């Protein structure tokens, strides 16, 4: 339930657009997997990811259990300048949260 | 006889207490995230058939099977060795994209991911999905009141939905 600092985000200016790559650190248990003792691991997965550029909300991603472990996303934003702040917040189904941010380079 | 009754009463009492605490735990543990995440489309993600998931999340619209969205899956494409992380890439020339849904037909819950981009987001969008078995993967885009649909078949060596 603590803020996780292992999440990574990179933003880069590429031909006038901002290329953003995100790698979150999360086990993404579906609730169907089992541990070594053959016990079901309870579901724990990111449900909602929001992304901002400066103060403007640019993208919402809603995930089901079928998102891979340590979710990866890459996308572009139109325009942008070096020094823009790209920030991100995620929430999982148990109420765990994480935030991370970076500056466009 | 009296002792017997007493014991019975005690047992009943115990049971009712544990039942009520269980109910409390359930209410606090399960309801809280649901309230917090009222905007998470629970029905769509819990839908067990493709049609239900699409209908719940994207609503009804005229469906067009178009080349306006390009879609690649797997590395190399159409064949993914490990179902636990199947790379997916969507690109599109469409403007005014309101919603994008990624669905895996054979997964227990077909809706895998849903995007709500604003107008400043430009594609391609890349991510990774879990795919349980060989399956059709479908990308649906809602733009300007129309629903665009495209799909790819992917072969999986190791199922990835554990």
PDB file of C-alpha atoms in Angstrom:
ATOM      1  CA  UNK A   1       0.000   0.000   0.000  1.00  0.00           C
ATOM      2  CA  UNK A   2       3.014   2.261  -0.021  1.00  0.00           C
ATOM      3  CA  UNK A   3       4.128   4.466  -2.823  1.00  0.00           C
ATOM      4  CA  UNK A   4       6.309   2.424  -5.062  1.00  0.00           C
ATOM      5  CA  UNK A   5       9.464   4.049  -6.315  1.00  0.00           C
ATOM      6  CA  UNK A   6      10.397   1.280  -8.723  1.00  0.00           C
ATOM      7  CA  UNK A   7       7.955   2.516 -11.331  1.00  0.00           C
ATOM      8  CA  UNK A   8       9.758   3.952 -14.305  1.00  0.00           C
ATOM      9  CA  UNK A   9       8.689   6.587 -16.745  1.00  0.00           C
ATOM     10  CA  UNK A  10      10.665   8.099 -19.606  1.00  0.00           C
ATOM     11  CA  UNK A  11       9.592  10.950 -21.840  1.00  0.00           C
ATOM     12  CA  UNK A  12      11.505  12.045 -24.882  1.00  0.00           C
ATOM     13  CA  UNK A  13      10.952  14.571 -27.622  1.00  0.00           C
ATOM     14  CA  UNK A  14      10.858  12.795 -30.949  1.00  0.00           C
ATOM     15  CA  UNK A  15      10.210  14.667 -34.205  1.00  0.00           C
ATOM     16  CA  UNK A  16       8.061  17.247 -32.429  1.00  0.00           C
ATOM     17  CA  UNK A  17       6.042  14.698 -30.493  1.00  0.00           C
ATOM     18  CA  UNK A  18       6.569  13.447 -26.986  1.00  0.00           C
ATOM     19  CA  UNK A  19       7.296   9.760 -26.742  1.00  0.00           C
ATOM     20  CA  UNK A  20       6.357   8.320 -23.367  1.00  0.00           C
ATOM     21  CA  UNK A  21       7.339   4.943 -22.072  1.00  0.00           C
ATOM     22  CA  UNK A  22       6.058   3.584 -18.793  1.00  0.00           C
ATOM     23  CA  UNK A  23       7.088   0.517 -16.851  1.00  0.00           C
ATOM     24  CA  UNK A  24       5.218  -0.052 -13.621  1.00  0.00           C
ATOM     25  CA  UNK A  25       6.302  -2.440 -10.929  1.00  0.00           C
ATOM     26  CA  UNK A  26       3.316  -4.542  -9.955  1.00  0.00           C
ATOM     27  CA  UNK A  27       2.674  -8.308  -9.591  1.00  0.00           C
ATOM     28  CA  UNK A  28      -0.730  -8.132 -11.360  1.00  0.00           C
ATOM     29  CA  UNK A  29      -2.215 -11.255  -9.745  1.00  0.00           C
ATOM     30  CA  UNK A  30      -5.353 -12.298 -11.572  1.00  0.00           C
ATOM     31  CA  UNK A  31      -6.857 -14.228  -8.667  1.00  0.00           C
ATOM     32  CA  UNK A  32      -6.517 -17.504 -10.557  1.00  0.00           C
ATOM     33  CA  UNK A  33      -2.804 -18.110 -10.092  1.00  0.00           C
ATOM     34  CA  UNK A  34      -1.438 -20.423  -7.384  1.00  0.00           C
ATOM     35  CA  UNK A  35       1.621 -20.235  -5.177  1.00  0.00           C
ATOM     36  CA  UNK A  36       4.012 -23.109  -4.336  1.00  0.00           C
ATOM     37  CA  UNK A  37       1.561 -24.470  -1.754  1.00  0.00           C
ATOM     38  CA  UNK A  38      -1.143 -24.704  -4.431  1.00  0.00           C
ATOM     39  CA  UNK A  39      -3.100 -21.938  -2.745  1.00  0.00           C
ATOM     40  CA  UNK A  40      -4.847 -19.334  -4.816  1.00  0.00           C
ATOM     41  CA  UNK A  41      -3.156 -15.962  -4.800  1.00  0.00           C
ATOM     42  CA  UNK A  42      -5.807 -13.293  -4.276  1.00  0.00           C
ATOM     43  CA  UNK A  43      -6.397 -10.883  -7.112  1.00  0.00           C
ATOM     44  CA  UNK A  44      -4.210  -7.800  -7.045  1.00  0.00           C
ATOM     45  CA  UNK A  45      -4.033  -5.807 -10.215  1.00  0.00           C
ATOM     46  CA  UNK A  46      -3.875  -2.228 -11.385  1.00  0.00           C
ATOM     47  CA  UNK A  47      -7.262  -0.989 -12.454  1.00  0.00           C
ATOM     48  CA  UNK A  48      -6.795   2.612 -13.322  1.00  0.00           C
ATOM     49  CA  UNK A  49      -3.858   4.578 -14.684  1.00  0.00           C
ATOM     50  CA  UNK A  50      -4.009   8.298 -15.373  1.00  0.00           C
ATOM     51  CA  UNK A  51      -1.429  10.379 -17.099  1.00  0.00           C
ATOM     52  CA  UNK A  52      -0.924  14.137 -17.075  1.00  0.00           C
ATOM     53  CA  UNK A  53       1.185  16.535 -19.096  1.00  0.00           C
ATOM     54  CA  UNK A  54       1.822  19.598 -16.937  1.00  0.00           C
ATOM     55  CA  UNK A  55      -1.669  20.176 -15.461  1.00  0.00           C
ATOM     56  CA  UNK A  56      -3.598  18.624 -18.341  1.00  0.00           C
ATOM     57  CA  UNK A  57      -4.953  15.101 -18.132  1.00  0.00           C
ATOM     58  CA  UNK A  58      -4.048  13.293 -21.330  1.00  0.00           C
ATOM     59  CA  UNK A  59      -4.806   9.606 -21.005  1.00  0.00           C
ATOM     60  CA  UNK A  60      -6.746   7.159 -18.887  1.00  0.00           C
ATOM     61  CA  UNK A  61      -6.011   3.471 -19.108  1.00  0.00           C
ATOM     62  CA  UNK A  62      -8.266   0.969 -17.413  1.00  0.00           C
ATOM     63  CA  UNK A  63      -6.838  -2.472 -16.974  1.00  0.00           C
ATOM     64  CA  UNK A  64      -8.421  -5.825 -16.400  1.00  0.00           C
ATOM     65  CA  UNK A  65      -6.608  -8.840 -15.045  1.00  0.00           C
ATOM     66  CA  UNK A  66      -5.216  -9.623 -18.482  1.00  0.00           C
ATOM     67  CA  UNK A  67      -2.571  -6.920 -18.302  1.00  0.00           C
ATOM     68  CA  UNK A  68       0.898  -8.407 -17.997  1.00  0.00           C
ATOM     69  CA  UNK A  69       2.971  -8.428 -14.841  1.00  0.00           C
ATOM     70  CA  UNK A  70       4.972  -5.222 -14.517  1.00  0.00           C
ATOM     71  CA  UNK A  71       2.762  -3.431 -17.036  1.00  0.00           C
ATOM     72  CA  UNK A  72       4.413  -1.671 -19.941  1.00  0.00           C
ATOM     73  CA  UNK A  73       2.924   1.124 -22.020  1.00  0.00           C
ATOM     74  CA  UNK A  74       4.291   3.295 -24.768  1.00  0.00           C
ATOM     75  CA  UNK A  75       2.491   6.069 -26.605  1.00  0.00           C
ATOM     76  CA  UNK A  76       2.995   9.543 -28.001  1.00  0.00           C
ATOM     77  CA  UNK A  77       1.588  12.955 -27.244  1.00  0.00           C
ATOM     78  CA  UNK A  78       1.240  15.558 -29.964  1.00  0.00           C
ATOM     79  CA  UNK A  79       3.619  18.441 -29.544  1.00  0.00           C
ATOM     80  CA  UNK A  80       5.385  19.137 -26.308  1.00  0.00           C
ATOM     81  CA  UNK A  81       8.545  20.868 -25.171  1.00  0.00           C
ATOM     82  CA  UNK A  82      11.638  19.914 -23.312  1.00  0.00           C
ATOM     83  CA  UNK A  83      10.987  20.355 -19.621  1.00  0.00           C
ATOM     84  CA  UNK A  84       7.270  19.444 -19.690  1.00  0.00           C
ATOM     85  CA  UNK A  85       6.280  17.451 -16.653  1.00  0.00           C
ATOM     86  CA  UNK A  86       4.715  14.084 -17.358  1.00  0.00           C
ATOM     87  CA  UNK A  87       3.110  12.552 -14.307  1.00  0.00           C
ATOM     88  CA  UNK A  88       1.242   9.375 -13.705  1.00  0.00           C
ATOM     89  CA  UNK A  89      -0.919   7.813 -11.035  1.00  0.00           C
ATOM     90  CA  UNK A  90      -2.145   4.282 -10.686  1.00  0.00           C
ATOM     91  CA  UNK A  91      -4.614   2.589  -8.356  1.00  0.00           C
ATOM     92  CA  UNK A  92      -5.057  -1.151  -7.911  1.00  0.00           C
ATOM     93  CA  UNK A  93      -8.104  -3.160  -6.858  1.00  0.00           C
ATOM     94  CA  UNK A  94      -6.968  -3.275  -3.216  1.00  0.00           C
ATOM     95  CA  UNK A  95      -6.591   0.467  -3.020  1.00  0.00           C
ATOM     96  CA  UNK A  96      -2.803   0.452  -3.491  1.00  0.00           C
ATOM     97  CA  UNK A  97      -1.538   3.583  -5.211  1.00  0.00           C
ATOM     98  CA  UNK A  98       1.546   4.793  -6.935  1.00  0.00           C
ATOM     99  CA  UNK A  99       2.669   8.011  -8.533  1.00  0.00           C
ATOM    100  CA  UNK A 100       5.653   8.817 -10.642  1.00  0.00           C
ATOM    101  CA  UNK A 101       6.739  11.730 -12.778  1.00  0.00           C
ATOM    102  CA  UNK A 102       9.436  12.829 -15.148  1.00  0.00           C
ATOM    103  CA  UNK A 103      10.494  15.728 -17.334  1.00  0.00           C
ATOM    104  CA  UNK A 104      10.583  15.575 -21.100  1.00  0.00           C
ATOM    105  CA  UNK A 105      14.153  15.420 -22.435  1.00  0.00           C
TER     106      UNK A 105
ATOM    107  CA  UNK B   1     -30.280 -31.355  29.934  1.00  0.00           C
ATOM    108  CA  UNK B   2     -29.724 -27.810  31.118  1.00  0.00           C
ATOM    109  CA  UNK B   3     -26.000 -28.022  30.377  1.00  0.00           C
ATOM    110  CA  UNK B   4     -26.757 -29.279  26.947  1.00  0.00           C
ATOM    111  CA  UNK B   5     -29.024 -26.372  26.202  1.00  0.00           C
ATOM    112  CA  UNK B   6     -26.460 -23.946  27.519  1.00  0.00           C
ATOM    113  CA  UNK B   7     -23.819 -25.349  25.272  1.00  0.00           C
ATOM    114  CA  UNK B   8     -26.125 -25.110  22.330  1.00  0.00           C
ATOM    115  CA  UNK B   9     -26.880 -21.527  23.151  1.00  0.00           C
ATOM    116  CA  UNK B  10     -23.215 -20.719  23.447  1.00  0.00           C
ATOM    117  CA  UNK B  11     -22.518 -22.281  20.103  1.00  0.00           C
ATOM    118  CA  UNK B  12     -25.293 -20.306  18.473  1.00  0.00           C
ATOM    119  CA  UNK B  13     -23.971 -17.130  20.004  1.00  0.00           C
ATOM    120  CA  UNK B  14     -20.474 -17.822  18.735  1.00  0.00           C
ATOM    121  CA  UNK B  15     -21.712 -18.540  15.266  1.00  0.00           C
ATOM    122  CA  UNK B  16     -23.761 -15.430  15.052  1.00  0.00           C
ATOM    123  CA  UNK B  17     -20.839 -13.331  16.228  1.00  0.00           C
ATOM    124  CA  UNK B  18     -18.456 -14.772  13.676  1.00  0.00           C
ATOM    125  CA  UNK B  19     -21.060 -14.358  10.969  1.00  0.00           C
ATOM    126  CA  UNK B  20     -21.557 -10.712  11.777  1.00  0.00           C
ATOM    127  CA  UNK B  21     -17.830  -9.991  11.941  1.00  0.00           C
ATOM    128  CA  UNK B  22     -17.361 -11.746   8.628  1.00  0.00           C
ATOM    129  CA  UNK B  23     -20.053  -9.568   7.154  1.00  0.00           C
ATOM    130  CA  UNK B  24     -18.315  -6.502   8.522  1.00  0.00           C
ATOM    131  CA  UNK B  25     -14.969  -7.524   7.102  1.00  0.00           C
ATOM    132  CA  UNK B  26     -16.561  -8.243   3.769  1.00  0.00           C
ATOM    133  CA  UNK B  27     -18.269  -4.901   3.767  1.00  0.00           C
ATOM    134  CA  UNK B  28     -15.158  -2.945   4.656  1.00  0.00           C
ATOM    135  CA  UNK B  29     -12.719  -4.977   2.595  1.00  0.00           C
ATOM    136  CA  UNK B  30     -14.676  -5.453  -0.568  1.00  0.00           C
ATOM    137  CA  UNK B  31     -16.893  -2.449  -0.711  1.00  0.00           C
ATOM    138  CA  UNK B  32     -14.257   0.180  -0.062  1.00  0.00           C
ATOM    139  CA  UNK B  33     -12.290  -0.248  -3.300  1.00  0.00           C
ATOM    140  CA  UNK B  34     -15.540  -0.400  -5.218  1.00  0.00           C
ATOM    141  CA  UNK B  35     -16.551   2.994  -3.884  1.00  0.00           C
ATOM    142  CA  UNK B  36     -13.090   4.416  -4.480  1.00  0.00           C
ATOM    143  CA  UNK B  37     -13.069   3.113  -8.001  1.00  0.00           C
ATOM    144  CA  UNK B  38     -16.609   3.840  -8.962  1.00  0.00           C
ATOM    145  CA  UNK B  39     -15.320   4.823 -12.385  1.00  0.00           C
ATOM    146  CA  UNK B  40     -13.743   1.425 -13.060  1.00  0.00           C
ATOM    147  CA  UNK B  41     -16.179  -0.289 -15.439  1.00  0.00           C
ATOM    148  CA  UNK B  42     -16.689  -3.404 -13.334  1.00  0.00           C
ATOM    149  CA  UNK B  43     -19.451  -4.867 -15.474  1.00  0.00           C
ATOM    150  CA  UNK B  44     -17.430  -4.613 -18.644  1.00  0.00           C
ATOM    151  CA  UNK B  45     -14.321  -6.173 -17.148  1.00  0.00           C
ATOM    152  CA  UNK B  46     -16.300  -8.960 -15.495  1.00  0.00           C
ATOM    153  CA  UNK B  47     -18.273  -9.803 -18.603  1.00  0.00           C
ATOM    154  CA  UNK B  48     -17.530 -13.355 -19.637  1.00  0.00           C
ATOM    155  CA  UNK B  49     -18.463 -13.152 -23.276  1.00  0.00           C
ATOM    156  CA  UNK B  50     -17.019 -11.006 -25.979  1.00  0.00           C
ATOM    157  CA  UNK B  51     -20.367  -9.518 -26.955  1.00  0.00           C
ATOM    158  CA  UNK B  52     -21.229  -8.513 -23.395  1.00  0.00           C
ATOM    159  CA  UNK B  53     -17.863  -6.894 -22.833  1.00  0.00           C
ATOM    160  CA  UNK B  54     -18.052  -4.896 -26.039  1.00  0.00           C
ATOM    161  CA  UNK B  55     -21.632  -3.850 -25.494  1.00  0.00           C
ATOM    162  CA  UNK B  56     -21.081  -2.816 -21.885  1.00  0.00           C
ATOM    163  CA  UNK B  57     -17.974  -0.815 -22.519  1.00  0.00           C
ATOM    164  CA  UNK B  58     -18.402   0.659 -25.952  1.00  0.00           C
ATOM    165  CA  UNK B  59     -22.140   0.691 -26.307  1.00  0.00           C
ATOM    166  CA  UNK B  60     -23.994   0.055 -29.501  1.00  0.00           C
ATOM    167  CA  UNK B  61     -22.751   1.608 -32.667  1.00  0.00           C
ATOM    168  CA  UNK B  62     -22.468   0.896 -36.309  1.00  0.00           C
ATOM    169  CA  UNK B  63     -19.611  -1.549 -36.674  1.00  0.00           C
ATOM    170  CA  UNK B  64     -17.119  -1.011 -39.452  1.00  0.00           C
ATOM    171  CA  UNK B  65     -14.370  -3.440 -40.231  1.00  0.00           C
ATOM    172  CA  UNK B  66     -11.770  -1.079 -41.485  1.00  0.00           C
ATOM    173  CA  UNK B  67      -8.175  -0.659 -42.322  1.00  0.00           C
ATOM    174  CA  UNK B  68      -8.072   2.621 -40.434  1.00  0.00           C
ATOM    175  CA  UNK B  69      -6.541   0.833 -37.500  1.00  0.00           C
ATOM    176  CA  UNK B  70      -3.352  -1.120 -37.785  1.00  0.00           C
ATOM    177  CA  UNK B  71      -2.668  -3.710 -35.246  1.00  0.00           C
ATOM    178  CA  UNK B  72       0.285  -5.971 -34.566  1.00  0.00           C
ATOM    179  CA  UNK B  73       0.666  -8.646 -31.977  1.00  0.00           C
ATOM    180  CA  UNK B  74       3.423 -10.857 -30.748  1.00  0.00           C
ATOM    181  CA  UNK B  75       7.072 -10.982 -31.502  1.00  0.00           C
ATOM    182  CA  UNK B  76       7.376 -12.272 -34.154  1.00  0.00           C
ATOM    183  CA  UNK B  77       3.822 -11.234 -35.162  1.00  0.00           C
ATOM    184  CA  UNK B  78       1.006 -13.805 -34.876  1.00  0.00           C
ATOM    185  CA  UNK B  79       3.191 -16.159 -32.874  1.00  0.00           C
ATOM    186  CA  UNK B  80       3.849 -15.521 -29.197  1.00  0.00           C
ATOM    187  CA  UNK B  81       5.873 -18.018 -27.227  1.00  0.00           C
ATOM    188  CA  UNK B  82       4.998 -16.751 -23.804  1.00  0.00           C
ATOM    189  CA  UNK B  83       1.358 -15.913 -23.159  1.00  0.00           C
ATOM    190  CA  UNK B  84       2.207 -14.036 -19.972  1.00  0.00           C
ATOM    191  CA  UNK B  85       3.391 -11.035 -21.931  1.00  0.00           C
ATOM    192  CA  UNK B  86       2.224 -10.721 -25.473  1.00  0.00           C
ATOM    193  CA  UNK B  87       3.255  -7.430 -27.053  1.00  0.00           C
ATOM    194  CA  UNK B  88       0.415  -5.545 -28.700  1.00  0.00           C
ATOM    195  CA  UNK B  89       0.683  -2.430 -30.799  1.00  0.00           C
ATOM    196  CA  UNK B  90      -2.186  -0.347 -32.139  1.00  0.00           C
ATOM    197  CA  UNK B  91      -1.822   2.472 -34.549  1.00  0.00           C
ATOM    198  CA  UNK B  92      -4.555   4.437 -36.194  1.00  0.00           C
ATOM    199  CA  UNK B  93      -5.015   7.311 -38.565  1.00  0.00           C
ATOM    200  CA  UNK B  94      -8.417   8.149 -37.108  1.00  0.00           C
ATOM    201  CA  UNK B  95      -9.110  11.458 -35.430  1.00  0.00           C
ATOM    202  CA  UNK B  96     -11.351  11.989 -32.402  1.00  0.00           C
ATOM    203  CA  UNK B  97     -10.735   8.614 -30.862  1.00  0.00           C
ATOM    204  CA  UNK B  98     -12.853   8.372 -27.754  1.00  0.00           C
ATOM    205  CA  UNK B  99     -12.250   4.855 -26.630  1.00  0.00           C
ATOM    206  CA  UNK B 100     -10.073   1.910 -27.461  1.00  0.00           C
ATOM    207  CA  UNK B 101     -10.713  -1.566 -26.123  1.00  0.00           C
ATOM    208  CA  UNK B 102      -8.422  -4.550 -26.321  1.00  0.00           C
ATOM    209  CA  UNK B 103     -10.118  -7.898 -26.049  1.00  0.00           C
ATOM    210  CA  UNK B 104      -8.804 -11.451 -25.925  1.00  0.00           C
ATOM    211  CA  UNK B 105     -11.531 -13.803 -27.031  1.00  0.00           C
ATOM    212  CA  UNK B 106     -10.491 -16.956 -25.157  1.00  0.00           C
ATOM    213  CA  UNK B 107      -9.541 -15.333 -21.852  1.00  0.00           C
ATOM    214  CA  UNK B 108     -11.905 -15.949 -18.908  1.00  0.00           C
ATOM    215  CA  UNK B 109     -12.731 -12.236 -18.990  1.00  0.00           C
ATOM    216  CA  UNK B 110     -12.293 -11.013 -22.555  1.00  0.00           C
ATOM    217  CA  UNK B 111     -11.869  -7.288 -21.900  1.00  0.00           C
ATOM    218  CA  UNK B 112      -8.162  -6.848 -21.240  1.00  0.00           C
ATOM    219  CA  UNK B 113      -7.594  -3.145 -21.411  1.00  0.00           C
ATOM    220  CA  UNK B 114      -9.517   0.000 -22.141  1.00  0.00           C
ATOM    221  CA  UNK B 115      -8.067   3.341 -23.116  1.00  0.00           C
ATOM    222  CA  UNK B 116      -9.679   6.737 -22.953  1.00  0.00           C
ATOM    223  CA  UNK B 117      -7.304   8.997 -24.845  1.00  0.00           C
ATOM    224  CA  UNK B 118      -7.695  12.737 -25.225  1.00  0.00           C
ATOM    225  CA  UNK B 119      -7.087  14.470 -28.529  1.00  0.00           C
ATOM    226  CA  UNK B 120      -3.395  15.079 -27.776  1.00  0.00           C
ATOM    227  CA  UNK B 121      -2.586  11.377 -27.632  1.00  0.00           C
ATOM    228  CA  UNK B 122      -1.233  10.057 -30.865  1.00  0.00           C
ATOM    229  CA  UNK B 123      -0.774   6.433 -31.740  1.00  0.00           C
ATOM    230  CA  UNK B 124       0.899   3.894 -31.873  1.00  0.00           C
ATOM    231  CA  UNK B 125       0.092   2.644 -28.428  1.00  0.00           C
ATOM    232  CA  UNK B 126       2.100  -0.327 -27.218  1.00  0.00           C
ATOM    233  CA  UNK B 127       1.491  -2.575 -24.279  1.00  0.00           C
ATOM    234  CA  UNK B 128       1.638  -6.195 -23.158  1.00  0.00           C
ATOM    235  CA  UNK B 129      -1.217  -8.547 -22.396  1.00  0.00           C
ATOM    236  CA  UNK B 130      -1.736 -11.960 -20.874  1.00  0.00           C
ATOM    237  CA  UNK B 131      -3.256 -14.464 -23.245  1.00  0.00           C
ATOM    238  CA  UNK B 132      -4.493 -17.803 -21.878  1.00  0.00           C
ATOM    239  CA  UNK B 133      -4.455 -19.874 -25.075  1.00  0.00           C
ATOM    240  CA  UNK B 134      -4.440 -19.557 -28.859  1.00  0.00           C
ATOM    241  CA  UNK B 135      -6.972 -16.851 -29.432  1.00  0.00           C
ATOM    242  CA  UNK B 136      -8.319 -14.063 -31.517  1.00  0.00           C
ATOM    243  CA  UNK B 137      -7.211 -10.694 -30.167  1.00  0.00           C
ATOM    244  CA  UNK B 138      -9.520  -7.841 -31.013  1.00  0.00           C
ATOM    245  CA  UNK B 139      -8.949  -4.132 -30.993  1.00  0.00           C
ATOM    246  CA  UNK B 140     -11.987  -1.899 -31.104  1.00  0.00           C
ATOM    247  CA  UNK B 141     -11.886   1.821 -31.561  1.00  0.00           C
ATOM    248  CA  UNK B 142     -14.769   4.175 -31.044  1.00  0.00           C
ATOM    249  CA  UNK B 143     -14.334   7.372 -32.986  1.00  0.00           C
ATOM    250  CA  UNK B 144     -16.985   9.830 -34.186  1.00  0.00           C
ATOM    251  CA  UNK B 145     -19.794   7.526 -33.106  1.00  0.00           C
ATOM    252  CA  UNK B 146     -18.510   4.665 -35.196  1.00  0.00           C
ATOM    253  CA  UNK B 147     -17.008   1.446 -33.995  1.00  0.00           C
ATOM    254  CA  UNK B 148     -13.982   0.148 -35.814  1.00  0.00           C
ATOM    255  CA  UNK B 149     -12.946  -3.412 -35.292  1.00  0.00           C
ATOM    256  CA  UNK B 150      -9.905  -5.364 -36.253  1.00  0.00           C
ATOM    257  CA  UNK B 151      -8.517  -8.647 -35.032  1.00  0.00           C
ATOM    258  CA  UNK B 152      -5.504 -10.918 -35.179  1.00  0.00           C
ATOM    259  CA  UNK B 153      -5.083 -14.535 -34.317  1.00  0.00           C
ATOM    260  CA  UNK B 154      -2.237 -15.342 -31.991  1.00  0.00           C
ATOM    261  CA  UNK B 155      -0.677 -18.713 -31.141  1.00  0.00           C
ATOM    262  CA  UNK B 156       0.549 -19.259 -27.614  1.00  0.00           C
ATOM    263  CA  UNK B 157       3.075 -21.851 -26.460  1.00  0.00           C
ATOM    264  CA  UNK B 158       2.770 -21.238 -22.728  1.00  0.00           C
ATOM    265  CA  UNK B 159      -0.572 -19.991 -21.453  1.00  0.00           C
ATOM    266  CA  UNK B 160      -0.287 -16.803 -19.503  1.00  0.00           C
ATOM    267  CA  UNK B 161      -3.398 -16.379 -17.448  1.00  0.00           C
ATOM    268  CA  UNK B 162      -2.276 -17.890 -14.171  1.00  0.00           C
TER     269      UNK B 162
END
